[in-house]
Coordinates of C-alpha atoms and ligand atoms in Angstrom, one line a residue:
M1 CA 94.9 107.9 102.6
R2 CA 97.1 106.8 105.3
I3 CA 96.9 103.4 105.9
V4 CA 99.0 100.3 107.2
L5 CA 98.8 97.0 105.6
L6 CA 98.6 93.9 108.0
G7 CA 98.7 90.3 107.2
P8 CA 100.9 87.6 107.4
P9 CA 103.9 87.0 105.2
G10 CA 102.5 86.0 101.7
A11 CA 98.9 87.7 102.3
G12 CA 100.0 90.1 99.3
K13 CA 100.8 93.2 101.3
G14 CA 103.8 93.9 99.1
S15 CA 102.0 93.0 95.9
L16 CA 98.6 95.6 96.7
A17 CA 100.6 98.3 97.9
S18 CA 102.8 98.4 94.7
L19 CA 99.6 98.8 93.0
Y20 CA 98.0 101.6 95.0
D21 CA 101.6 103.1 94.1
I22 CA 101.3 102.6 90.6
R23 CA 97.5 103.3 90.0
L24 CA 96.8 106.1 92.9
G25 CA 100.2 107.5 93.4
I26 CA 100.0 106.6 97.3
A27 CA 104.0 106.2 98.4
H28 CA 104.5 102.4 99.1
L29 CA 106.6 102.1 102.2
S30 CA 107.9 98.4 102.9
T31 CA 110.2 97.8 105.6
G32 CA 111.3 94.5 104.4
E33 CA 112.5 96.1 100.9
I34 CA 114.2 98.9 102.8
F35 CA 116.0 96.3 104.9
R36 CA 116.9 94.3 101.8
Q37 CA 118.0 97.2 100.1
E38 CA 120.4 98.5 103.2
I39 CA 121.8 95.0 103.1
A40 CA 122.4 94.6 99.4
R41 CA 124.4 98.1 99.6
R42 CA 126.1 96.8 103.1
S43 CA 125.2 100.2 104.8
A44 CA 125.6 100.7 108.6
L45 CA 122.0 100.2 108.7
G46 CA 122.2 96.8 106.5
R47 CA 124.8 95.5 108.7
R48 CA 122.7 96.0 111.9
V49 CA 119.7 94.3 110.2
R50 CA 121.2 91.5 108.4
R51 CA 121.2 88.8 110.8
Y52 CA 117.4 89.3 111.6
V53 CA 116.3 89.6 108.1
L54 CA 118.2 86.4 107.1
S55 CA 117.1 84.3 110.1
G56 CA 113.5 85.5 109.7
R57 CA 113.3 87.1 113.2
L58 CA 112.5 90.7 113.7
V59 CA 114.2 93.7 114.1
P60 CA 114.2 95.5 117.3
D61 CA 111.2 97.8 117.7
A62 CA 113.3 100.7 118.4
L63 CA 115.3 100.6 115.5
V64 CA 112.5 99.8 112.8
V65 CA 110.8 102.9 114.2
E66 CA 113.7 105.2 113.7
V67 CA 113.9 104.1 110.0
M68 CA 110.6 104.6 109.3
A69 CA 110.3 108.0 111.1
A70 CA 112.9 109.2 109.0
R71 CA 111.0 107.8 105.9
L72 CA 107.7 109.1 106.8
R73 CA 108.9 112.7 106.9
R74 CA 109.5 112.5 103.6
A75 CA 106.4 110.7 102.2
R76 CA 104.2 112.4 99.5
A77 CA 101.4 114.5 100.2
A78 CA 98.7 111.9 98.6
G79 CA 99.5 109.5 101.7
F80 CA 101.2 106.4 102.5
V81 CA 100.6 102.9 102.7
L82 CA 102.9 100.8 105.1
D83 CA 103.7 97.1 104.3
G84 CA 105.2 95.1 106.9
F85 CA 105.0 97.8 109.8
P86 CA 103.9 98.0 112.3
R87 CA 104.7 94.3 113.1
T88 CA 104.4 94.2 116.8
A89 CA 102.0 96.5 119.4
G90 CA 105.2 98.3 120.4
Q91 CA 106.0 99.3 116.8
A92 CA 102.4 100.4 116.5
Q93 CA 102.7 102.8 119.5
G94 CA 105.7 104.2 118.3
L95 CA 104.3 104.6 114.9
D96 CA 101.4 106.8 116.7
R97 CA 104.0 108.7 118.5
V98 CA 106.0 109.7 115.2
L99 CA 102.4 110.5 113.5
A100 CA 101.5 112.4 116.3
R101 CA 104.6 114.8 116.1
Q102 CA 104.2 115.2 112.7
W103 CA 100.5 116.3 112.7
R104 CA 99.2 113.3 111.1
R105 CA 97.0 110.2 112.1
L106 CA 96.1 107.0 110.4
D107 CA 93.1 106.4 108.5
A108 CA 92.8 102.7 109.1
A109 CA 94.6 99.2 109.6
V110 CA 93.8 96.8 106.8
Y111 CA 94.3 93.0 107.8
L112 CA 94.4 90.8 104.9
I113 CA 92.9 87.4 106.2
S114 CA 94.5 84.2 104.2
P115 CA 94.7 80.7 105.1
Q116 CA 98.3 79.2 105.8
P117 CA 98.6 76.6 103.0
L118 CA 97.7 79.4 100.6
L119 CA 100.5 81.5 102.1
V120 CA 102.9 78.6 101.9
K121 CA 102.0 78.2 97.9
R122 CA 102.7 81.9 97.5
L123 CA 105.7 82.2 99.0
S124 CA 107.4 79.2 97.8
G125 CA 106.5 80.3 94.2
R126 CA 107.6 83.6 94.4
R127 CA 110.0 85.3 92.3
V128 CA 111.8 88.8 92.9
C129 CA 113.3 91.1 90.7
S130 CA 117.3 91.6 91.6
R131 CA 117.2 95.1 90.2
C132 CA 113.9 96.9 90.9
G133 CA 112.5 94.3 93.8
A134 CA 109.2 93.7 91.7
N135 CA 107.3 90.7 92.7
Y136 CA 106.1 87.6 90.5
H137 CA 105.1 84.2 91.4
L138 CA 106.0 81.1 89.0
R139 CA 102.1 80.0 88.4
T140 CA 100.0 83.1 89.6
M141 CA 101.9 86.2 88.6
R142 CA 104.5 85.2 85.7
P143 CA 106.5 87.5 83.5
K144 CA 106.3 87.8 80.0
R145 CA 109.8 86.7 79.7
A146 CA 110.7 83.6 81.8
G147 CA 113.4 84.7 84.7
R148 CA 113.2 88.2 83.4
C149 CA 111.2 91.4 85.2
D150 CA 108.5 92.9 83.2
R151 CA 109.4 96.6 84.3
C152 CA 113.3 96.4 84.2
G153 CA 114.3 93.2 82.6
G154 CA 116.4 92.4 85.8
R155 CA 117.1 88.8 86.6
L156 CA 114.2 87.3 88.5
T157 CA 115.6 85.3 91.9
V158 CA 114.5 83.8 95.0
R159 CA 114.5 85.5 98.2
K160 CA 116.8 84.1 100.8
D161 CA 114.1 83.9 103.2
D162 CA 111.8 82.2 101.3
Q163 CA 113.5 78.8 101.8
P164 CA 110.5 75.9 103.3
R165 CA 112.3 76.1 106.9
M166 CA 112.5 79.9 106.8
I167 CA 108.9 80.3 105.3
R168 CA 107.5 78.1 108.8
K169 CA 109.8 80.4 110.9
R170 CA 108.4 83.7 109.6
L171 CA 105.0 82.2 109.7
A172 CA 105.3 81.3 113.1
V173 CA 107.1 84.6 114.3
D174 CA 104.3 86.5 112.4
R175 CA 101.8 84.7 114.6
K176 CA 103.1 85.3 118.1
A177 CA 103.2 89.1 117.3
A178 CA 100.2 89.6 115.3
A179 CA 97.3 89.1 117.7
P180 CA 98.4 91.9 120.3
L181 CA 99.1 94.0 117.2
V182 CA 95.7 93.4 115.6
A183 CA 94.0 93.8 119.1
Y184 CA 95.8 97.2 119.4
Y185 CA 94.2 98.6 116.2
R186 CA 90.9 96.8 117.2
R187 CA 91.0 98.7 120.5
R188 CA 91.5 101.8 118.4
G189 CA 88.5 101.5 116.2
L190 CA 90.8 101.4 112.7
L191 CA 90.7 98.2 112.1
H192 CA 89.3 96.6 108.8
R193 CA 89.5 92.8 108.0
V194 CA 89.7 92.1 103.9
N195 CA 89.4 88.4 102.5
G196 CA 93.0 88.1 101.0
V197 CA 91.8 85.0 98.8
G198 CA 91.6 85.6 95.2
N199 CA 93.9 87.0 92.7
V200 CA 95.9 90.2 93.0
E201 CA 93.0 91.9 90.9
T202 CA 90.4 90.4 92.9
V203 CA 91.9 91.5 96.2
Y204 CA 92.9 95.0 94.9
R205 CA 89.2 95.5 93.9
R206 CA 87.9 94.6 97.5
T207 CA 90.2 97.1 99.3
L208 CA 89.4 99.9 96.5
A209 CA 85.7 99.4 97.3
L210 CA 86.5 99.7 101.0
F211 CA 88.6 102.7 100.6
R212 CA 85.9 104.3 98.3
R213 CA 83.1 103.5 100.9
H214 CA 85.1 105.6 103.5
R215 CA 86.2 108.3 101.4
W216 CA 90.0 107.7 102.2
L217 CA 91.3 108.2 98.6
P218 CA 92.9 111.6 97.8
S219 CA 90.4 113.8 95.6
Ligands
AP5_301 P1 109.0 91.3 104.5 O1 109.3 91.9 103.4 O2 108.2 92.5 104.8 O3 108.1 89.9 104.4 P2 106.8 89.7 105.1 O4 106.0 90.3 106.0 O5 107.4 88.2 105.4 O6 106.1 89.7 104.1 P3 106.2 89.0 102.4 O7 107.2 90.0 101.6 O8 106.9 87.8 102.6 O9 105.1 88.9 101.8 P4 103.5 89.9 101.4 O10 102.6 89.8 102.2 O11 104.1 91.3 101.1 O12 103.3 89.3 100.3 P5 103.7 89.5 98.6 O13 102.9 90.6 98.2 O14 105.3 89.7 98.5 O15 110.0 91.4 106.0 C1 111.0 90.5 105.8 C2 111.9 90.5 106.7 O16 112.2 91.8 107.4 C3 110.8 90.0 108.3 O17 111.3 88.5 108.2 C4 112.1 90.8 109.3 O18 113.4 90.2 109.4 C5 112.2 92.4 108.6 N1 111.2 92.9 108.8 C6 110.6 93.6 108.1 N2 109.5 94.6 108.6 C7 109.9 94.3 110.1 C8 109.0 94.9 111.2 N3 108.2 96.0 110.9 N4 109.6 94.7 112.5 C9 111.0 93.9 112.5 N5 111.2 93.2 111.4 C10 110.8 93.4 110.5 O19 103.1 88.0 97.9 C11 104.1 87.0 97.9 C12 103.9 86.0 96.7 O20 102.5 85.6 96.5 C13 104.2 86.6 95.7 O21 105.1 85.9 94.6 C14 103.1 87.1 94.8 O22 103.3 87.5 93.6 C15 102.0 86.3 95.3 N6 100.9 86.8 95.4 C16 100.6 88.0 96.1 N7 99.1 88.2 96.2 C17 98.6 87.2 95.5 C18 97.2 87.0 94.9 N8 96.1 87.5 95.5 N9 96.9 85.8 94.1 C19 97.8 85.2 93.7 N10 99.2 85.2 94.1 C20 99.5 86.4 94.7

């Protein structure tokens, strides 16, 4: 299965993609996660993307496509779910070129629909593991032990771009880029909209039903 998971910040892309990875063995590739790791390592790439990520702006298309082309070459045979990429119509065209060079193509672009007040609630309550990057929420996805990751015991922290002012900015940046991106996949006949309201299990089951209906899952 080869899909891109679309939707605004807080739509639940990362939470769902991590379940596909754990339960279905489908590689989860997240541009946001890649950039945060590179920033933490202070690598050359991290230094190039830092100012964009920390200010809630988009990293330039050419750089994002170059980074993802390298990661996609190494993706597992079972397929991949792209989370947070593409973010613009330019990146979507770049992704198509990269996949065509690798004799691959996308099965679908799945867009998660959620109302803005819900997105703000999810982002302002999010906590992330400082060691493995796993996602939690103060109310809806609590860890078993307060402040500690269930998977690795790492300390849970607030993402720098989850401050109220930054949340508003990221949502505005996304609104501008999303319309041409969604139109691109609609024109190509790949767009599927899924209701993103409900707990993670509910939304997971909705998407799984879609994958099964279209026989995208690896056998
Ligand atoms: P990125 O990390 O991709 O951030 P984002 O798109 O803003 O998405 P989020 O991670 O905030 O939201 P999500 O939809 O994954 O929700 P999540 O599952 O975490 O990008 C960060 C930055 O990197 C960008 O601002 C940009 O600078 C740069 N960047 C990244 N990709 C780029 C690209 N392609 N081009 C240019 N620049 C790029 O859930 C959020 C919270 O809600 C969690 O606490 C979770 O527990 C909870 N939750 C999720 N689903 C549910 C549910 N169904 N019910 C209850 N709670 C839920």
